[in-house]
Amino acid sequence: MLLLAVDTATPAVTVALHDGDSVVAESHQVDARRHGELLLPSVDKVLAEAGLRLDAVTGIVVGVGPGPYTGLRVGLVTASTFAAALGVPVHGLCTLDGLAYAAGTAGIEGPFVVATDARRKEVYWARYEDPRTRTGEPAVDRPADIADQVAGLPAVGAGALLYPEVFADARGPEHQSAAALASLAAERLAAGAEFLPPTPLYLRRPDAQVPKNYKVVTPK
């Protein structure tokens, strides 16, 4: 087994290779405006570090979000393209699940909350009973609107760190890690678990809207 994991649903452009037992190489850069520019060089970097070629990959793992429109699509399109070119499966995982798994590696047992920055003064968030068990579906909300639901719980992710008045026990990891995502995928593959399709999890409508009333510009 050789899994190539990528995630661009957050400001982190993160890539990792996992051989079924452990992470063999990883790359991690935080730059919310350069997902498209940084992702492919990061893939090249981890392959070179591992001394492997892309055709050695047996499966693609990708974070499906939730996340902002543009950055999220970079990782998903890249993952699907690699999978089609190599003839290998692509396994989708919730980005928040990857952060939760990383939190477990950092020593958090649960229950706890994962929250990432959704912009517009909102967070993408979910509650976890433990690093591998999410309770309910991911959501997008203003932090003040979920204060009662997250009160007293440890919280990880950049969204939690942005709003300490709501997430009083905010801590790291701050950003997504493809290494954690790949490790979680390897566990789920070994257990025969199902994965999400490689389609974006947006949770809200895009900013761009089709005009309701078109202005007439042709002469009468």
JSON list of N, CA and C in Angstrom, two decimals, residues 34-105:
[
{"chain": "A", "resi": 34, "resn": "ARG", "atom": "N", "xyz": [-2.32, 30.47, -2.06]},
{"chain": "A", "resi": 34, "resn": "ARG", "atom": "CA", "xyz": [-1.42, 29.84, -3.05]},
{"chain": "A", "resi": 34, "resn": "ARG", "atom": "C", "xyz": [-1.63, 28.33, -3.15]},
{"chain": "A", "resi": 35, "resn": "HIS", "atom": "N", "xyz": [-2.83, 27.87, -2.89]},
{"chain": "A", "resi": 35, "resn": "HIS", "atom": "CA", "xyz": [-3.08, 26.43, -2.97]},
{"chain": "A", "resi": 35, "resn": "HIS", "atom": "C", "xyz": [-2.68, 25.85, -4.33]},
{"chain": "A", "resi": 36, "resn": "GLY", "atom": "N", "xyz": [-3.15, 26.50, -5.39]},
{"chain": "A", "resi": 36, "resn": "GLY", "atom": "CA", "xyz": [-2.88, 25.99, -6.73]},
{"chain": "A", "resi": 36, "resn": "GLY", "atom": "C", "xyz": [-1.41, 26.03, -7.08]},
{"chain": "A", "resi": 37, "resn": "GLU", "atom": "N", "xyz": [-0.71, 27.00, -6.57]},
{"chain": "A", "resi": 37, "resn": "GLU", "atom": "CA", "xyz": [0.72, 27.16, -6.87]},
{"chain": "A", "resi": 37, "resn": "GLU", "atom": "C", "xyz": [1.58, 26.17, -6.09]},
{"chain": "A", "resi": 38, "resn": "LEU", "atom": "N", "xyz": [1.18, 25.83, -4.87]},
{"chain": "A", "resi": 38, "resn": "LEU", "atom": "CA", "xyz": [2.02, 25.05, -3.98]},
{"chain": "A", "resi": 38, "resn": "LEU", "atom": "C", "xyz": [1.76, 23.55, -4.00]},
{"chain": "A", "resi": 39, "resn": "LEU", "atom": "N", "xyz": [0.56, 23.13, -4.39]},
{"chain": "A", "resi": 39, "resn": "LEU", "atom": "CA", "xyz": [0.19, 21.72, -4.20]},
{"chain": "A", "resi": 39, "resn": "LEU", "atom": "C", "xyz": [1.06, 20.76, -5.02]},
{"chain": "A", "resi": 40, "resn": "LEU", "atom": "N", "xyz": [1.17, 20.96, -6.32]},
{"chain": "A", "resi": 40, "resn": "LEU", "atom": "CA", "xyz": [1.93, 20.00, -7.14]},
{"chain": "A", "resi": 40, "resn": "LEU", "atom": "C", "xyz": [3.42, 19.96, -6.77]},
{"chain": "A", "resi": 41, "resn": "PRO", "atom": "N", "xyz": [4.07, 21.11, -6.53]},
{"chain": "A", "resi": 41, "resn": "PRO", "atom": "CA", "xyz": [5.45, 21.02, -6.05]},
{"chain": "A", "resi": 41, "resn": "PRO", "atom": "C", "xyz": [5.57, 20.27, -4.72]},
{"chain": "A", "resi": 42, "resn": "SER", "atom": "N", "xyz": [4.55, 20.36, -3.88]},
{"chain": "A", "resi": 42, "resn": "SER", "atom": "CA", "xyz": [4.57, 19.62, -2.61]},
{"chain": "A", "resi": 42, "resn": "SER", "atom": "C", "xyz": [4.47, 18.12, -2.86]},
{"chain": "A", "resi": 43, "resn": "VAL", "atom": "N", "xyz": [3.67, 17.72, -3.85]},
{"chain": "A", "resi": 43, "resn": "VAL", "atom": "CA", "xyz": [3.59, 16.30, -4.21]},
{"chain": "A", "resi": 43, "resn": "VAL", "atom": "C", "xyz": [4.95, 15.82, -4.72]},
{"chain": "A", "resi": 44, "resn": "ASP", "atom": "N", "xyz": [5.55, 16.60, -5.59]},
{"chain": "A", "resi": 44, "resn": "ASP", "atom": "CA", "xyz": [6.88, 16.24, -6.10]},
{"chain": "A", "resi": 44, "resn": "ASP", "atom": "C", "xyz": [7.89, 16.11, -4.95]},
{"chain": "A", "resi": 45, "resn": "LYS", "atom": "N", "xyz": [7.79, 17.01, -3.99]},
{"chain": "A", "resi": 45, "resn": "LYS", "atom": "CA", "xyz": [8.73, 17.02, -2.87]},
{"chain": "A", "resi": 45, "resn": "LYS", "atom": "C", "xyz": [8.63, 15.74, -2.05]},
{"chain": "A", "resi": 46, "resn": "VAL", "atom": "N", "xyz": [7.40, 15.31, -1.71]},
{"chain": "A", "resi": 46, "resn": "VAL", "atom": "CA", "xyz": [7.26, 14.13, -0.85]},
{"chain": "A", "resi": 46, "resn": "VAL", "atom": "C", "xyz": [7.67, 12.86, -1.61]},
{"chain": "A", "resi": 47, "resn": "LEU", "atom": "N", "xyz": [7.37, 12.81, -2.90]},
{"chain": "A", "resi": 47, "resn": "LEU", "atom": "CA", "xyz": [7.80, 11.66, -3.69]},
{"chain": "A", "resi": 47, "resn": "LEU", "atom": "C", "xyz": [9.32, 11.58, -3.76]},
{"chain": "A", "resi": 48, "resn": "ALA", "atom": "N", "xyz": [9.96, 12.72, -3.97]},
{"chain": "A", "resi": 48, "resn": "ALA", "atom": "CA", "xyz": [11.42, 12.74, -4.04]},
{"chain": "A", "resi": 48, "resn": "ALA", "atom": "C", "xyz": [12.03, 12.36, -2.69]},
{"chain": "A", "resi": 49, "resn": "GLU", "atom": "N", "xyz": [11.45, 12.86, -1.62]},
{"chain": "A", "resi": 49, "resn": "GLU", "atom": "CA", "xyz": [11.95, 12.55, -0.28]},
{"chain": "A", "resi": 49, "resn": "GLU", "atom": "C", "xyz": [11.86, 11.06, 0.00]},
{"chain": "A", "resi": 50, "resn": "ALA", "atom": "N", "xyz": [10.78, 10.43, -0.49]},
{"chain": "A", "resi": 50, "resn": "ALA", "atom": "CA", "xyz": [10.60, 8.99, -0.27]},
{"chain": "A", "resi": 50, "resn": "ALA", "atom": "C", "xyz": [11.35, 8.15, -1.30]},
{"chain": "A", "resi": 51, "resn": "GLY", "atom": "N", "xyz": [11.88, 8.79, -2.35]},
{"chain": "A", "resi": 51, "resn": "GLY", "atom": "CA", "xyz": [12.58, 8.05, -3.40]},
{"chain": "A", "resi": 51, "resn": "GLY", "atom": "C", "xyz": [11.64, 7.22, -4.24]},
{"chain": "A", "resi": 52, "resn": "LEU", "atom": "N", "xyz": [10.43, 7.74, -4.47]},
{"chain": "A", "resi": 52, "resn": "LEU", "atom": "CA", "xyz": [9.40, 6.99, -5.19]},
{"chain": "A", "resi": 52, "resn": "LEU", "atom": "C", "xyz": [8.86, 7.81, -6.35]},
{"chain": "A", "resi": 53, "resn": "ARG", "atom": "N", "xyz": [8.24, 7.11, -7.29]},
{"chain": "A", "resi": 53, "resn": "ARG", "atom": "CA", "xyz": [7.56, 7.75, -8.41]},
{"chain": "A", "resi": 53, "resn": "ARG", "atom": "C", "xyz": [6.06, 7.76, -8.16]},
{"chain": "A", "resi": 54, "resn": "LEU", "atom": "N", "xyz": [5.37, 8.64, -8.85]},
{"chain": "A", "resi": 54, "resn": "LEU", "atom": "CA", "xyz": [3.92, 8.75, -8.67]},
{"chain": "A", "resi": 54, "resn": "LEU", "atom": "C", "xyz": [3.22, 7.44, -9.00]},
{"chain": "A", "resi": 55, "resn": "ASP", "atom": "N", "xyz": [3.74, 6.67, -9.97]},
{"chain": "A", "resi": 55, "resn": "ASP", "atom": "CA", "xyz": [3.06, 5.43, -10.36]},
{"chain": "A", "resi": 55, "resn": "ASP", "atom": "C", "xyz": [3.18, 4.33, -9.30]},
{"chain": "A", "resi": 56, "resn": "ALA", "atom": "N", "xyz": [3.90, 4.60, -8.21]},
{"chain": "A", "resi": 56, "resn": "ALA", "atom": "CA", "xyz": [3.95, 3.64, -7.10]},
{"chain": "A", "resi": 56, "resn": "ALA", "atom": "C", "xyz": [2.75, 3.77, -6.17]},
{"chain": "A", "resi": 57, "resn": "VAL", "atom": "N", "xyz": [2.01, 4.88, -6.31]},
{"chain": "A", "resi": 57, "resn": "VAL", "atom": "CA", "xyz": [0.86, 5.14, -5.44]},
{"chain": "A", "resi": 57, "resn": "VAL", "atom": "C", "xyz": [-0.27, 4.17, -5.75]},
{"chain": "A", "resi": 58, "resn": "THR", "atom": "N", "xyz": [-0.87, 3.61, -4.70]},
{"chain": "A", "resi": 58, "resn": "THR", "atom": "CA", "xyz": [-1.98, 2.66, -4.87]},
{"chain": "A", "resi": 58, "resn": "THR", "atom": "C", "xyz": [-3.33, 3.24, -4.50]},
{"chain": "A", "resi": 59, "resn": "GLY", "atom": "N", "xyz": [-3.34, 4.43, -3.93]},
{"chain": "A", "resi": 59, "resn": "GLY", "atom": "CA", "xyz": [-4.61, 5.05, -3.57]},
{"chain": "A", "resi": 59, "resn": "GLY", "atom": "C", "xyz": [-4.40, 6.51, -3.22]},
{"chain": "A", "resi": 60, "resn": "ILE", "atom": "N", "xyz": [-5.41, 7.33, -3.47]},
{"chain": "A", "resi": 60, "resn": "ILE", "atom": "CA", "xyz": [-5.37, 8.76, -3.17]},
{"chain": "A", "resi": 60, "resn": "ILE", "atom": "C", "xyz": [-6.33, 9.04, -2.02]},
{"chain": "A", "resi": 61, "resn": "VAL", "atom": "N", "xyz": [-5.88, 9.83, -1.07]},
{"chain": "A", "resi": 61, "resn": "VAL", "atom": "CA", "xyz": [-6.74, 10.28, 0.04]},
{"chain": "A", "resi": 61, "resn": "VAL", "atom": "C", "xyz": [-6.87, 11.79, -0.07]},
{"chain": "A", "resi": 62, "resn": "VAL", "atom": "N", "xyz": [-8.08, 12.31, 0.07]},
{"chain": "A", "resi": 62, "resn": "VAL", "atom": "CA", "xyz": [-8.27, 13.75, -0.07]},
{"chain": "A", "resi": 62, "resn": "VAL", "atom": "C", "xyz": [-9.26, 14.26, 0.97]},
{"chain": "A", "resi": 63, "resn": "GLY", "atom": "N", "xyz": [-8.92, 15.41, 1.55]},
{"chain": "A", "resi": 63, "resn": "GLY", "atom": "CA", "xyz": [-9.86, 16.07, 2.45]},
{"chain": "A", "resi": 63, "resn": "GLY", "atom": "C", "xyz": [-10.93, 16.77, 1.65]},
{"chain": "A", "resi": 64, "resn": "VAL", "atom": "N", "xyz": [-12.20, 16.47, 1.94]},
{"chain": "A", "resi": 64, "resn": "VAL", "atom": "CA", "xyz": [-13.31, 17.02, 1.15]},
{"chain": "A", "resi": 64, "resn": "VAL", "atom": "C", "xyz": [-13.92, 18.27, 1.78]},
{"chain": "A", "resi": 65, "resn": "GLY", "atom": "N", "xyz": [-13.31, 18.76, 2.85]},
{"chain": "A", "resi": 65, "resn": "GLY", "atom": "CA", "xyz": [-13.84, 19.93, 3.51]},
{"chain": "A", "resi": 65, "resn": "GLY", "atom": "C", "xyz": [-14.57, 19.57, 4.79]},
{"chain": "A", "resi": 66, "resn": "PRO", "atom": "N", "xyz": [-15.31, 20.50, 5.32]},
{"chain": "A", "resi": 66, "resn": "PRO", "atom": "CA", "xyz": [-15.74, 21.77, 4.73]},
{"chain": "A", "resi": 66, "resn": "PRO", "atom": "C", "xyz": [-14.60, 22.77, 4.59]},
{"chain": "A", "resi": 67, "resn": "GLY", "atom": "N", "xyz": [-14.78, 23.64, 3.58]},
{"chain": "A", "resi": 67, "resn": "GLY", "atom": "CA", "xyz": [-13.78, 24.66, 3.33]},
{"chain": "A", "resi": 67, "resn": "GLY", "atom": "C", "xyz": [-14.26, 25.64, 2.29]},
{"chain": "A", "resi": 68, "resn": "PRO", "atom": "N", "xyz": [-13.55, 26.76, 2.14]},
{"chain": "A", "resi": 68, "resn": "PRO", "atom": "CA", "xyz": [-13.90, 27.75, 1.12]},
{"chain": "A", "resi": 68, "resn": "PRO", "atom": "C", "xyz": [-13.80, 27.17, -0.29]},
{"chain": "A", "resi": 69, "resn": "TYR", "atom": "N", "xyz": [-14.55, 27.74, -1.19]},
{"chain": "A", "resi": 69, "resn": "TYR", "atom": "CA", "xyz": [-14.74, 27.19, -2.54]},
{"chain": "A", "resi": 69, "resn": "TYR", "atom": "C", "xyz": [-13.45, 26.95, -3.29]},
{"chain": "A", "resi": 70, "resn": "THR", "atom": "N", "xyz": [-12.64, 27.99, -3.48]},
{"chain": "A", "resi": 70, "resn": "THR", "atom": "CA", "xyz": [-11.49, 27.88, -4.39]},
{"chain": "A", "resi": 70, "resn": "THR", "atom": "C", "xyz": [-10.43, 26.93, -3.87]},
{"chain": "A", "resi": 71, "resn": "GLY", "atom": "N", "xyz": [-9.96, 27.16, -2.65]},
{"chain": "A", "resi": 71, "resn": "GLY", "atom": "CA", "xyz": [-8.91, 26.32, -2.12]},
{"chain": "A", "resi": 71, "resn": "GLY", "atom": "C", "xyz": [-9.30, 24.86, -2.05]},
{"chain": "A", "resi": 72, "resn": "LEU", "atom": "N", "xyz": [-10.51, 24.59, -1.62]},
{"chain": "A", "resi": 72, "resn": "LEU", "atom": "CA", "xyz": [-10.99, 23.22, -1.49]},
{"chain": "A", "resi": 72, "resn": "LEU", "atom": "C", "xyz": [-10.96, 22.49, -2.82]},
{"chain": "A", "resi": 73, "resn": "ARG", "atom": "N", "xyz": [-11.37, 23.16, -3.89]},
{"chain": "A", "resi": 73, "resn": "ARG", "atom": "CA", "xyz": [-11.44, 22.51, -5.19]},
{"chain": "A", "resi": 73, "resn": "ARG", "atom": "C", "xyz": [-10.07, 22.15, -5.74]},
{"chain": "A", "resi": 74, "resn": "VAL", "atom": "N", "xyz": [-9.04, 22.88, -5.37]},
{"chain": "A", "resi": 74, "resn": "VAL", "atom": "CA", "xyz": [-7.68, 22.59, -5.86]},
{"chain": "A", "resi": 74, "resn": "VAL", "atom": "C", "xyz": [-7.29, 21.17, -5.48]},
{"chain": "A", "resi": 75, "resn": "GLY", "atom": "N", "xyz": [-7.46, 20.83, -4.21]},
{"chain": "A", "resi": 75, "resn": "GLY", "atom": "CA", "xyz": [-7.10, 19.49, -3.75]},
{"chain": "A", "resi": 75, "resn": "GLY", "atom": "C", "xyz": [-7.97, 18.41, -4.34]},
{"chain": "A", "resi": 76, "resn": "LEU", "atom": "N", "xyz": [-9.27, 18.68, -4.44]},
{"chain": "A", "resi": 76, "resn": "LEU", "atom": "CA", "xyz": [-10.19, 17.66, -4.94]},
{"chain": "A", "resi": 76, "resn": "LEU", "atom": "C", "xyz": [-9.95, 17.37, -6.42]},
{"chain": "A", "resi": 77, "resn": "VAL", "atom": "N", "xyz": [-9.76, 18.41, -7.21]},
{"chain": "A", "resi": 77, "resn": "VAL", "atom": "CA", "xyz": [-9.51, 18.21, -8.65]},
{"chain": "A", "resi": 77, "resn": "VAL", "atom": "C", "xyz": [-8.19, 17.48, -8.85]},
{"chain": "A", "resi": 78, "resn": "THR", "atom": "N", "xyz": [-7.17, 17.87, -8.09]},
{"chain": "A", "resi": 78, "resn": "THR", "atom": "CA", "xyz": [-5.87, 17.21, -8.21]},
{"chain": "A", "resi": 78, "resn": "THR", "atom": "C", "xyz": [-5.96, 15.74, -7.83]},
{"chain": "A", "resi": 79, "resn": "ALA", "atom": "N", "xyz": [-6.64, 15.46, -6.74]},
{"chain": "A", "resi": 79, "resn": "ALA", "atom": "CA", "xyz": [-6.78, 14.07, -6.29]},
{"chain": "A", "resi": 79, "resn": "ALA", "atom": "C", "xyz": [-7.51, 13.22, -7.32]},
{"chain": "A", "resi": 80, "resn": "SER", "atom": "N", "xyz": [-8.60, 13.75, -7.84]},
{"chain": "A", "resi": 80, "resn": "SER", "atom": "CA", "xyz": [-9.39, 12.99, -8.82]},
{"chain": "A", "resi": 80, "resn": "SER", "atom": "C", "xyz": [-8.61, 12.79, -10.11]},
{"chain": "A", "resi": 81, "resn": "THR", "atom": "N", "xyz": [-7.82, 13.79, -10.51]},
{"chain": "A", "resi": 81, "resn": "THR", "atom": "CA", "xyz": [-7.01, 13.67, -11.72]},
{"chain": "A", "resi": 81, "resn": "THR", "atom": "C", "xyz": [-5.94, 12.60, -11.55]},
{"chain": "A", "resi": 82, "resn": "PHE", "atom": "N", "xyz": [-5.24, 12.62, -10.42]},
{"chain": "A", "resi": 82, "resn": "PHE", "atom": "CA", "xyz": [-4.24, 11.60, -10.15]},
{"chain": "A", "resi": 82, "resn": "PHE", "atom": "C", "xyz": [-4.86, 10.21, -10.16]},
{"chain": "A", "resi": 83, "resn": "ALA", "atom": "N", "xyz": [-6.01, 10.08, -9.50]},
{"chain": "A", "resi": 83, "resn": "ALA", "atom": "CA", "xyz": [-6.66, 8.77, -9.41]},
{"chain": "A", "resi": 83, "resn": "ALA", "atom": "C", "xyz": [-7.04, 8.25, -10.79]},
{"chain": "A", "resi": 84, "resn": "ALA", "atom": "N", "xyz": [-7.57, 9.14, -11.63]},
{"chain": "A", "resi": 84, "resn": "ALA", "atom": "CA", "xyz": [-7.96, 8.73, -12.98]},
{"chain": "A", "resi": 84, "resn": "ALA", "atom": "C", "xyz": [-6.74, 8.35, -13.81]},
{"chain": "A", "resi": 85, "resn": "ALA", "atom": "N", "xyz": [-5.67, 9.13, -13.71]},
{"chain": "A", "resi": 85, "resn": "ALA", "atom": "CA", "xyz": [-4.47, 8.86, -14.50]},
{"chain": "A", "resi": 85, "resn": "ALA", "atom": "C", "xyz": [-3.78, 7.57, -14.08]},
{"chain": "A", "resi": 86, "resn": "LEU", "atom": "N", "xyz": [-3.81, 7.28, -12.78]},
{"chain": "A", "resi": 86, "resn": "LEU", "atom": "CA", "xyz": [-3.12, 6.10, -12.26]},
{"chain": "A", "resi": 86, "resn": "LEU", "atom": "C", "xyz": [-4.01, 4.86, -12.23]},
{"chain": "A", "resi": 87, "resn": "GLY", "atom": "N", "xyz": [-5.33, 5.07, -12.36]},
{"chain": "A", "resi": 87, "resn": "GLY", "atom": "CA", "xyz": [-6.25, 3.94, -12.26]},
{"chain": "A", "resi": 87, "resn": "GLY", "atom": "C", "xyz": [-6.36, 3.39, -10.85]},
{"chain": "A", "resi": 88, "resn": "VAL", "atom": "N", "xyz": [-6.32, 4.30, -9.86]},
{"chain": "A", "resi": 88, "resn": "VAL", "atom": "CA", "xyz": [-6.39, 3.89, -8.46]},
{"chain": "A", "resi": 88, "resn": "VAL", "atom": "C", "xyz": [-7.60, 4.57, -7.81]},
{"chain": "A", "resi": 89, "resn": "PRO", "atom": "N", "xyz": [-8.07, 4.04, -6.68]},
{"chain": "A", "resi": 89, "resn": "PRO", "atom": "CA", "xyz": [-9.22, 4.66, -6.01]},
{"chain": "A", "resi": 89, "resn": "PRO", "atom": "C", "xyz": [-8.85, 5.96, -5.31]},
{"chain": "A", "resi": 90, "resn": "VAL", "atom": "N", "xyz": [-9.85, 6.82, -5.16]},
{"chain": "A", "resi": 90, "resn": "VAL", "atom": "CA", "xyz": [-9.67, 8.05, -4.38]},
{"chain": "A", "resi": 90, "resn": "VAL", "atom": "C", "xyz": [-10.63, 7.99, -3.20]},
{"chain": "A", "resi": 91, "resn": "HIS", "atom": "N", "xyz": [-10.09, 8.23, -2.00]},
{"chain": "A", "resi": 91, "resn": "HIS", "atom": "CA", "xyz": [-10.85, 8.09, -0.76]},
{"chain": "A", "resi": 91, "resn": "HIS", "atom": "C", "xyz": [-11.05, 9.47, -0.13]},
{"chain": "A", "resi": 92, "resn": "GLY", "atom": "N", "xyz": [-12.30, 9.90, -0.01]},
{"chain": "A", "resi": 92, "resn": "GLY", "atom": "CA", "xyz": [-12.58, 11.18, 0.61]},
{"chain": "A", "resi": 92, "resn": "GLY", "atom": "C", "xyz": [-12.77, 11.06, 2.11]},
{"chain": "A", "resi": 93, "resn": "LEU", "atom": "N", "xyz": [-12.24, 12.04, 2.83]},
{"chain": "A", "resi": 93, "resn": "LEU", "atom": "CA", "xyz": [-12.41, 12.11, 4.28]},
{"chain": "A", "resi": 93, "resn": "LEU", "atom": "C", "xyz": [-12.76, 13.55, 4.67]},
{"chain": "A", "resi": 94, "resn": "CYS", "atom": "N", "xyz": [-13.59, 13.70, 5.67]},
{"chain": "A", "resi": 94, "resn": "CYS", "atom": "CA", "xyz": [-13.90, 15.02, 6.19]},
{"chain": "A", "resi": 94, "resn": "CYS", "atom": "C", "xyz": [-12.61, 15.65, 6.75]},
{"chain": "A", "resi": 95, "resn": "THR", "atom": "N", "xyz": [-12.33, 16.87, 6.35]},
{"chain": "A", "resi": 95, "resn": "THR", "atom": "CA", "xyz": [-11.13, 17.56, 6.82]},
{"chain": "A", "resi": 95, "resn": "THR", "atom": "C", "xyz": [-11.11, 17.67, 8.34]},
{"chain": "A", "resi": 96, "resn": "LEU", "atom": "N", "xyz": [-12.27, 17.92, 8.94]},
{"chain": "A", "resi": 96, "resn": "LEU", "atom": "CA", "xyz": [-12.34, 18.03, 10.40]},
{"chain": "A", "resi": 96, "resn": "LEU", "atom": "C", "xyz": [-11.95, 16.72, 11.07]},
{"chain": "A", "resi": 97, "resn": "ASP", "atom": "N", "xyz": [-12.24, 15.58, 10.41]},
{"chain": "A", "resi": 97, "resn": "ASP", "atom": "CA", "xyz": [-11.86, 14.28, 10.98]},
{"chain": "A", "resi": 97, "resn": "ASP", "atom": "C", "xyz": [-10.34, 14.13, 11.02]},
{"chain": "A", "resi": 98, "resn": "GLY", "atom": "N", "xyz": [-9.66, 14.69, 10.02]},
{"chain": "A", "resi": 98, "resn": "GLY", "atom": "CA", "xyz": [-8.20, 14.65, 10.02]},
{"chain": "A", "resi": 98, "resn": "GLY", "atom": "C", "xyz": [-7.63, 15.46, 11.18]},
{"chain": "A", "resi": 99, "resn": "LEU", "atom": "N", "xyz": [-8.21, 16.62, 11.43]},
{"chain": "A", "resi": 99, "resn": "LEU", "atom": "CA", "xyz": [-7.76, 17.44, 12.56]},
{"chain": "A", "resi": 99, "resn": "LEU", "atom": "C", "xyz": [-8.04, 16.75, 13.89]},
{"chain": "A", "resi": 100, "resn": "ALA", "atom": "N", "xyz": [-9.18, 16.08, 13.97]},
{"chain": "A", "resi": 100, "resn": "ALA", "atom": "CA", "xyz": [-9.52, 15.36, 15.20]},
{"chain": "A", "resi": 100, "resn": "ALA", "atom": "C", "xyz": [-8.52, 14.23, 15.45]},
{"chain": "A", "resi": 101, "resn": "TYR", "atom": "N", "xyz": [-8.15, 13.52, 14.40]},
{"chain": "A", "resi": 101, "resn": "TYR", "atom": "CA", "xyz": [-7.17, 12.44, 14.53]},
{"chain": "A", "resi": 101, "resn": "TYR", "atom": "C", "xyz": [-5.82, 13.00, 14.98]},
{"chain": "A", "resi": 102, "resn": "ALA", "atom": "N", "xyz": [-5.43, 14.14, 14.41]},
{"chain": "A", "resi": 102, "resn": "ALA", "atom": "CA", "xyz": [-4.18, 14.78, 14.81]},
{"chain": "A", "resi": 102, "resn": "ALA", "atom": "C", "xyz": [-4.24, 15.22, 16.27]},
{"chain": "A", "resi": 103, "resn": "ALA", "atom": "N", "xyz": [-5.41, 15.68, 16.70]},
{"chain": "A", "resi": 103, "resn": "ALA", "atom": "CA", "xyz": [-5.57, 16.07, 18.10]},
{"chain": "A", "resi": 103, "resn": "ALA", "atom": "C", "xyz": [-5.35, 14.88, 19.03]},
{"chain": "A", "resi": 104, "resn": "GLY", "atom": "N", "xyz": [-5.83, 13.71, 18.59]},
{"chain": "A", "resi": 104, "resn": "GLY", "atom": "CA", "xyz": [-5.61, 12.50, 19.39]},
{"chain": "A", "resi": 104, "resn": "GLY", "atom": "C", "xyz": [-4.14, 12.16, 19.49]},
{"chain": "A", "resi": 105, "resn": "THR", "atom": "N", "xyz": [-3.42, 12.34, 18.39]},
{"chain": "A", "resi": 105, "resn": "THR", "atom": "CA", "xyz": [-1.98, 12.10, 18.40]},
{"chain": "A", "resi": 105, "resn": "THR", "atom": "C", "xyz": [-1.28, 13.06, 19.36]}
]
